[in-house]
Amino acid sequence: MNYAHRLEFGVAVPGDLEDPQAGPALARLAEELGYDLVSVSGAPGHADAWTLLSWIAATTSRIRLVAGGLSLAERDPAMLARAAASLDHLSGGRVELGLAGGDEPDRVAEAIDVVHALWNAGERGLARYDGTFYRLAGARKAAPAHEIPVTVRGSGADLLRVIGAKADGWSGTDGHLAASRIIDDAARAAGRAPREIRRVLEVDDGSTDLLPLIGTHGVGTIVLRTTDREALTRFAREVAPALRAAVDATVPHGSSGLPVRKAAALARRRNGIDYDAVPASLAEVIEPGDLAYYRFRSGYLRGGAPGIVLRAATPAQVADALAFARRHPGLPLSIRSAGHGISGRSTNDGGIVLDVSLLDGIEVVDEAHRRVRIGPGARWMDVAAALAPYGWALSSGDYGGVGVGGLATAGGIGFLGRAHGLTIDHLREVEIVLADGSLARAGDTENPDLFWAVRGAGANFGIVTSFEFEADEVGPVGFAQLISDASDPAGFLERWGRIVESSPRDLTSFLVLGPPRRGQPWVARTLSVVDSAEPETVLARLQPIADIAPLYGQQAQILPYAAVMANASADEHRARGEPISRSGLLDHITPEFAAAAARVLGSGGIFFFEIRSVGGAIADVSPCATAYAHRSANFQVVAMGTDDQVVDALWAQLTPFFDGLYLSFESSLRPGRIADAFPPRTLARLRDLKAKYDPDNVFRDNFNIRPGERTT
Amino acid sequence: MTDYGHELLFGSFVTPTARPPLQAVELAVAAEETGLDLVTFQDHPYQPSFHDTWTLMSFVAARTSRIRISANVLNLPLRRPSVIARAAASLDRLSGGRVELGIGAGGFWDAIEAMGGRRLTPGQSIRALDEAVTIMRELWAADERGGVRVDGEFYQVHGAKRGPAPAHPIGVWIGAYKPRLLRLTGRIGDGWLPSLPYLPDGPASLAEMNKHIDEGAAAAGRKPAAIRRFLNIGGQFGSGAGLLAGPPQQWAEELTDLALNYGTSGFILMTDDPAAMEVFAQEVAPRVRELVAAEREG
């Protein structure tokens, strides 16, 4: 029997503490020699296996880390699950668990169930388990970094049956052929493929004739129990390569074997996706049955169930992934950087997600001209932190966790907007994968028409893999959060609008106004940034806002811009459902607008209402210079609610005041939104360019502009 | 005036945050680089946004070379004394004698039970801690003859082989607030590890709480100085007038007061801010040492 497993070699590291560093040193040798794994087991009087393994994790970087033969008489599976998940994250996904089977197969079975229950963060809710040996009564889950294999060491038919049904490996010193039969039958009875269970052989040295054990007894991993450095070196340099060559010659699929896909994972594949033809070049491919799926299926505000997530780490991989997507023309294609998309969906149902979060480089390429090259997967708080030592900043938005890719191709209305302009106004050059898979450069002198379109409608034209910006010099800024009484919401809006619009452009202010909870007063929250480190200037800009109405709370500091942007949680996105969001661009907050807004807010159908000041440096740029044409606005208004129809009805009361919208905050799919985002001349030019660069309309997820008929 | 004459220690209490995975490790390294004596981590295994504390401590130990490492404090109800003992001794040997054992009787029983742990009453949890510490010390005494035999109410050990021995006498530092546990701390502990925010009357509570510890010590024939008094503290370096709200110099005076009046000799700053750690280590700590030394000499 042979399971087409990749042939692997490991070293058992003893935990004797006479020379405490001998074990870690042996592990490092094993890593240098190219062994696939080290295995650490406990023994009476020896080091605690988990402690030693954790130490080895910290002092190695690539080798896999197997906790071998952990005894359930001593260790609680719930705590093992926690410890393994932590070490897996700390070590970069290198941990494997080995349990000693002992003489209680049912205990082992329950332990594996408990461990899986606590790792299963993909399934919402708390972990519950009601067994004979173990209980979980609503414990919170923590997934490891990768799918940690659980191997069991031991013998006896009952134990082997448990292994076939539940474990990812069996480890023994002999008897693999006989054991395999029992394991395989039990696997099939449990709906699993026998090859989902790896067969591990522990040998004292390399002298056994290993080839038949590999070829016909199903052994896929060989662990050497010797500390003799010479023997280990000889095995790595001579025996292992010879064995691999022999296996290549005599065993189907050779020493590299075939990847293992669990039956349970295969069952979750979606129709219409050619999973077996995914390009081998991609950094990572995530299917619905994979552990990592729960981390990539949802965006910040949106739930999803994509059929496949393709993670690209280079422009070539982006092109490969795109080619794969193009072979599935009927499926939705979503491009994802950090998953904060509102108009750009970042996810879908049953379709393809092309994730560029690994393209997250931030590199200063020309210090004299403040040029910095940034990947689409970088997050804005990391950009701010990287630029801070140079005394530079790039305005983006208000949340540090947002990715560069979407925002920097749509606009970018941020805390330095009035002082420094939109994010796209600092873009000087891009590298972009186009619909035909080619990698183009676009800037003022190269493909200037494409460069024009990328700045404001980039999602329609390709996947930008590199952004070159010109940063501005920005020192410490004044940052204030004020919570004001807004019992006269219309009055507050009007006064705030007047103050901000007439303020020098070093002030940018955002206002959040929400209907109060029952019994609570109306409050307005303003977040304001003054591009100045002078306390008098900061005070002069903020005081008028503070004076609008009595304050419930205030916090004002002068601090680095990077600190203002360091506001994102590291939590994974677990959103469900769909955001309902509307955007409008407003020239002035007139009394009429303020009154209408207050009425709309008072109705209760809107739970979030934010106005961002624009204008200033944003208005310096000509409406024709980029595809973001609505430069005369002084305010951008966003409303969010939970019901499309209710929100639309309320929003209809405000739309007469708007001239255009900022596409990033508009979730609606009504056809008229395209004309609202792009005035006629801009739209006509965009249609022309769409026909030139994406005639088959591959990029259609975000404010899709249909290709026009080519006029030339 | 209670000054037990202990050498002063300054440490940090770093959140064992699981995301990003290496943040807590980096902060521990920063703590070592800035000259702190000790880095500690709370232990709440039921909290998935935290790392498993023992795993984190082991990883940190391997990435540092001088700083001492402790939990603040270990969650006994979800761990086993024999495993704690073996793990602590192992890590102490691996790290060159840098491990200490902050430990607590447990407190969040709903969460403990949700993970399959045993729910205990406060009284039970104290007796369990007493038994656990006995077992650990027996196991560490590798040179003594015979196996370890403990037939306790909560833990039973049937002739377990002793060892490994730690590299140095590991301090058992107990987190305690109520009289019974404070007395136990005095009876069996090497240190007391409370947090300032949880003292009912702020620093003034220390007098009464020290008394309970001292009584427990006396009842066991031990000197009060056998139990080192730590304190987890939090605050801001600013211009406020309140406790731990002013500039470093003011902090130094306030901590000196605590040291000289209440015998606190280990100050552990609760912070994830490397800049705050640096001010604490490089401005506050030396000044406190100076002031306390001056008072002790004069």
PDB file of N, CA and C in Angstrom, chain B residues 238-285:
ATOM      1  N   GLY B 238       2.925  62.231  32.903  1.00  0.00           N
ATOM      2  CA  GLY B 238       2.288  63.479  32.463  1.00  0.00           C
ATOM      3  C   GLY B 238       2.542  64.568  33.465  1.00  0.00           C
ATOM      4  N   SER B 239       1.554  65.410  33.607  1.00  0.00           N
ATOM      5  CA  SER B 239       1.743  66.522  34.542  1.00  0.00           C
ATOM      6  C   SER B 239       0.675  66.524  35.620  1.00  0.00           C
ATOM      7  N   GLY B 240       0.024  65.372  35.811  1.00  0.00           N
ATOM      8  CA  GLY B 240      -1.028  65.305  36.817  1.00  0.00           C
ATOM      9  C   GLY B 240      -0.469  65.282  38.231  1.00  0.00           C
ATOM     10  N   ALA B 241      -1.339  65.571  39.174  1.00  0.00           N
ATOM     11  CA  ALA B 241      -0.902  65.605  40.571  1.00  0.00           C
ATOM     12  C   ALA B 241      -1.140  64.277  41.278  1.00  0.00           C
ATOM     13  N   GLY B 242      -1.993  63.448  40.716  1.00  0.00           N
ATOM     14  CA  GLY B 242      -2.365  62.206  41.388  1.00  0.00           C
ATOM     15  C   GLY B 242      -1.267  61.162  41.315  1.00  0.00           C
ATOM     16  N   LEU B 243      -1.525  60.034  41.987  1.00  0.00           N
ATOM     17  CA  LEU B 243      -0.567  58.936  42.033  1.00  0.00           C
ATOM     18  C   LEU B 243      -0.297  58.402  40.632  1.00  0.00           C
ATOM     19  N   LEU B 244       0.992  58.332  40.287  1.00  0.00           N
ATOM     20  CA  LEU B 244       1.421  57.792  38.989  1.00  0.00           C
ATOM     21  C   LEU B 244       0.754  58.512  37.822  1.00  0.00           C
ATOM     22  N   ALA B 245       0.654  59.833  37.976  1.00  0.00           N
ATOM     23  CA  ALA B 245       0.103  60.645  36.898  1.00  0.00           C
ATOM     24  C   ALA B 245       1.040  61.775  36.529  1.00  0.00           C
ATOM     25  N   GLY B 246       2.112  61.881  37.264  1.00  0.00           N
ATOM     26  CA  GLY B 246       3.030  62.998  37.078  1.00  0.00           C
ATOM     27  C   GLY B 246       4.256  62.603  36.273  1.00  0.00           C
ATOM     28  N   PRO B 247       5.263  63.454  36.322  1.00  0.00           N
ATOM     29  CA  PRO B 247       6.498  63.163  35.597  1.00  0.00           C
ATOM     30  C   PRO B 247       7.308  62.066  36.303  1.00  0.00           C
ATOM     31  N   PRO B 248       8.310  61.540  35.616  1.00  0.00           N
ATOM     32  CA  PRO B 248       9.100  60.436  36.177  1.00  0.00           C
ATOM     33  C   PRO B 248       9.623  60.697  37.588  1.00  0.00           C
ATOM     34  N   GLN B 249      10.038  61.904  37.836  1.00  0.00           N
ATOM     35  CA  GLN B 249      10.570  62.250  39.150  1.00  0.00           C
ATOM     36  C   GLN B 249       9.492  62.048  40.229  1.00  0.00           C
ATOM     37  N   GLN B 250       8.266  62.423  39.887  1.00  0.00           N
ATOM     38  CA  GLN B 250       7.167  62.262  40.840  1.00  0.00           C
ATOM     39  C   GLN B 250       6.866  60.785  41.044  1.00  0.00           C
ATOM     40  N   TRP B 251       6.875  60.035  39.985  1.00  0.00           N
ATOM     41  CA  TRP B 251       6.709  58.586  40.101  1.00  0.00           C
ATOM     42  C   TRP B 251       7.758  58.010  41.058  1.00  0.00           C
ATOM     43  N   ALA B 252       8.974  58.454  40.865  1.00  0.00           N
ATOM     44  CA  ALA B 252      10.072  57.895  41.665  1.00  0.00           C
ATOM     45  C   ALA B 252       9.817  58.151  43.147  1.00  0.00           C
ATOM     46  N   GLU B 253       9.368  59.337  43.448  1.00  0.00           N
ATOM     47  CA  GLU B 253       9.085  59.650  44.858  1.00  0.00           C
ATOM     48  C   GLU B 253       7.925  58.810  45.377  1.00  0.00           C
ATOM     49  N   GLU B 254       6.898  58.671  44.553  1.00  0.00           N
ATOM     50  CA  GLU B 254       5.732  57.890  44.996  1.00  0.00           C
ATOM     51  C   GLU B 254       6.091  56.427  45.208  1.00  0.00           C
ATOM     52  N   LEU B 255       6.884  55.876  44.304  1.00  0.00           N
ATOM     53  CA  LEU B 255       7.254  54.468  44.461  1.00  0.00           C
ATOM     54  C   LEU B 255       8.216  54.282  45.633  1.00  0.00           C
ATOM     55  N   THR B 256       9.049  55.272  45.851  1.00  0.00           N
ATOM     56  CA  THR B 256       9.949  55.209  47.006  1.00  0.00           C
ATOM     57  C   THR B 256       9.147  55.160  48.291  1.00  0.00           C
ATOM     58  N   ASP B 257       8.092  55.989  48.346  1.00  0.00           N
ATOM     59  CA  ASP B 257       7.190  55.954  49.505  1.00  0.00           C
ATOM     60  C   ASP B 257       6.628  54.559  49.723  1.00  0.00           C
ATOM     61  N   LEU B 258       6.164  53.951  48.653  1.00  0.00           N
ATOM     62  CA  LEU B 258       5.591  52.611  48.782  1.00  0.00           C
ATOM     63  C   LEU B 258       6.649  51.630  49.282  1.00  0.00           C
ATOM     64  N   ALA B 259       7.838  51.777  48.747  1.00  0.00           N
ATOM     65  CA  ALA B 259       8.913  50.864  49.147  1.00  0.00           C
ATOM     66  C   ALA B 259       9.234  51.014  50.624  1.00  0.00           C
ATOM     67  N   LEU B 260       9.343  52.258  51.066  1.00  0.00           N
ATOM     68  CA  LEU B 260       9.775  52.473  52.442  1.00  0.00           C
ATOM     69  C   LEU B 260       8.646  52.283  53.434  1.00  0.00           C
ATOM     70  N   ASN B 261       7.424  52.623  53.059  1.00  0.00           N
ATOM     71  CA  ASN B 261       6.306  52.527  53.995  1.00  0.00           C
ATOM     72  C   ASN B 261       5.614  51.174  53.985  1.00  0.00           C
ATOM     73  N   TYR B 262       5.612  50.530  52.852  1.00  0.00           N
ATOM     74  CA  TYR B 262       4.868  49.280  52.757  1.00  0.00           C
ATOM     75  C   TYR B 262       5.750  48.092  52.392  1.00  0.00           C
ATOM     76  N   GLY B 263       7.005  48.357  52.165  1.00  0.00           N
ATOM     77  CA  GLY B 263       7.901  47.243  51.888  1.00  0.00           C
ATOM     78  C   GLY B 263       7.780  46.688  50.486  1.00  0.00           C
ATOM     79  N   THR B 264       7.109  47.411  49.606  1.00  0.00           N
ATOM     80  CA  THR B 264       7.023  46.929  48.229  1.00  0.00           C
ATOM     81  C   THR B 264       8.399  47.026  47.596  1.00  0.00           C
ATOM     82  N   SER B 265       8.890  45.928  47.050  1.00  0.00           N
ATOM     83  CA  SER B 265      10.238  45.979  46.495  1.00  0.00           C
ATOM     84  C   SER B 265      10.274  45.532  45.042  1.00  0.00           C
ATOM     85  N   GLY B 266       9.098  45.278  44.473  1.00  0.00           N
ATOM     86  CA  GLY B 266       9.065  44.941  43.050  1.00  0.00           C
ATOM     87  C   GLY B 266       7.943  45.709  42.409  1.00  0.00           C
ATOM     88  N   PHE B 267       8.283  46.554  41.465  1.00  0.00           N
ATOM     89  CA  PHE B 267       7.276  47.374  40.792  1.00  0.00           C
ATOM     90  C   PHE B 267       7.168  46.932  39.343  1.00  0.00           C
ATOM     91  N   ILE B 268       5.976  46.516  38.961  1.00  0.00           N
ATOM     92  CA  ILE B 268       5.772  45.962  37.623  1.00  0.00           C
ATOM     93  C   ILE B 268       4.802  46.861  36.872  1.00  0.00           C
ATOM     94  N   LEU B 269       5.299  47.495  35.828  1.00  0.00           N
ATOM     95  CA  LEU B 269       4.489  48.470  35.103  1.00  0.00           C
ATOM     96  C   LEU B 269       3.626  47.785  34.059  1.00  0.00           C
ATOM     97  N   MET B 270       2.330  48.032  34.139  1.00  0.00           N
ATOM     98  CA  MET B 270       1.385  47.467  33.174  1.00  0.00           C
ATOM     99  C   MET B 270       1.368  48.380  31.955  1.00  0.00           C
ATOM    100  N   THR B 271       2.050  47.969  30.899  1.00  0.00           N
ATOM    101  CA  THR B 271       2.082  48.791  29.701  1.00  0.00           C
ATOM    102  C   THR B 271       2.487  47.975  28.484  1.00  0.00           C
ATOM    103  N   ASP B 272       1.990  48.389  27.323  1.00  0.00           N
ATOM    104  CA  ASP B 272       2.438  47.824  26.056  1.00  0.00           C
ATOM    105  C   ASP B 272       3.168  48.889  25.238  1.00  0.00           C
ATOM    106  N   ASP B 273       3.560  49.961  25.901  1.00  0.00           N
ATOM    107  CA  ASP B 273       4.204  51.071  25.213  1.00  0.00           C
ATOM    108  C   ASP B 273       5.713  51.043  25.482  1.00  0.00           C
ATOM    109  N   PRO B 274       6.504  50.736  24.467  1.00  0.00           N
ATOM    110  CA  PRO B 274       7.946  50.654  24.689  1.00  0.00           C
ATOM    111  C   PRO B 274       8.530  51.966  25.238  1.00  0.00           C
ATOM    112  N   ALA B 275       7.948  53.073  24.832  1.00  0.00           N
ATOM    113  CA  ALA B 275       8.455  54.357  25.326  1.00  0.00           C
ATOM    114  C   ALA B 275       8.226  54.481  26.824  1.00  0.00           C
ATOM    115  N   ALA B 276       7.066  54.041  27.283  1.00  0.00           N
ATOM    116  CA  ALA B 276       6.776  54.105  28.720  1.00  0.00           C
ATOM    117  C   ALA B 276       7.714  53.173  29.490  1.00  0.00           C
ATOM    118  N   MET B 277       7.975  52.001  28.904  1.00  0.00           N
ATOM    119  CA  MET B 277       8.899  51.049  29.554  1.00  0.00           C
ATOM    120  C   MET B 277      10.265  51.678  29.717  1.00  0.00           C
ATOM    121  N   GLU B 278      10.656  52.405  28.677  1.00  0.00           N
ATOM    122  CA  GLU B 278      11.991  52.988  28.694  1.00  0.00           C
ATOM    123  C   GLU B 278      12.100  54.064  29.771  1.00  0.00           C
ATOM    124  N   VAL B 279      11.093  54.913  29.857  1.00  0.00           N
ATOM    125  CA  VAL B 279      11.114  55.946  30.907  1.00  0.00           C
ATOM    126  C   VAL B 279      11.131  55.290  32.281  1.00  0.00           C
ATOM    127  N   PHE B 280      10.329  54.259  32.431  1.00  0.00           N
ATOM    128  CA  PHE B 280      10.239  53.547  33.706  1.00  0.00           C
ATOM    129  C   PHE B 280      11.596  52.958  34.087  1.00  0.00           C
ATOM    130  N   ALA B 281      12.225  52.297  33.094  1.00  0.00           N
ATOM    131  CA  ALA B 281      13.483  51.604  33.373  1.00  0.00           C
ATOM    132  C   ALA B 281      14.645  52.568  33.548  1.00  0.00           C
ATOM    133  N   GLN B 282      14.649  53.640  32.779  1.00  0.00           N
ATOM    134  CA  GLN B 282      15.859  54.456  32.720  1.00  0.00           C
ATOM    135  C   GLN B 282      15.780  55.737  33.522  1.00  0.00           C
ATOM    136  N   GLU B 283      14.568  56.143  33.880  1.00  0.00           N
ATOM    137  CA  GLU B 283      14.466  57.346  34.705  1.00  0.00           C
ATOM    138  C   GLU B 283      13.883  57.041  36.072  1.00  0.00           C
ATOM    139  N   VAL B 284      12.782  56.306  36.094  1.00  0.00           N
ATOM    140  CA  VAL B 284      12.124  56.063  37.377  1.00  0.00           C
ATOM    141  C   VAL B 284      12.928  55.086  38.225  1.00  0.00           C
ATOM    142  N   ALA B 285      13.265  53.924  37.642  1.00  0.00           N
ATOM    143  CA  ALA B 285      13.909  52.876  38.446  1.00  0.00           C
ATOM    144  C   ALA B 285      15.214  53.329  39.108  1.00  0.00           C
TER     145      ALA B 285
END
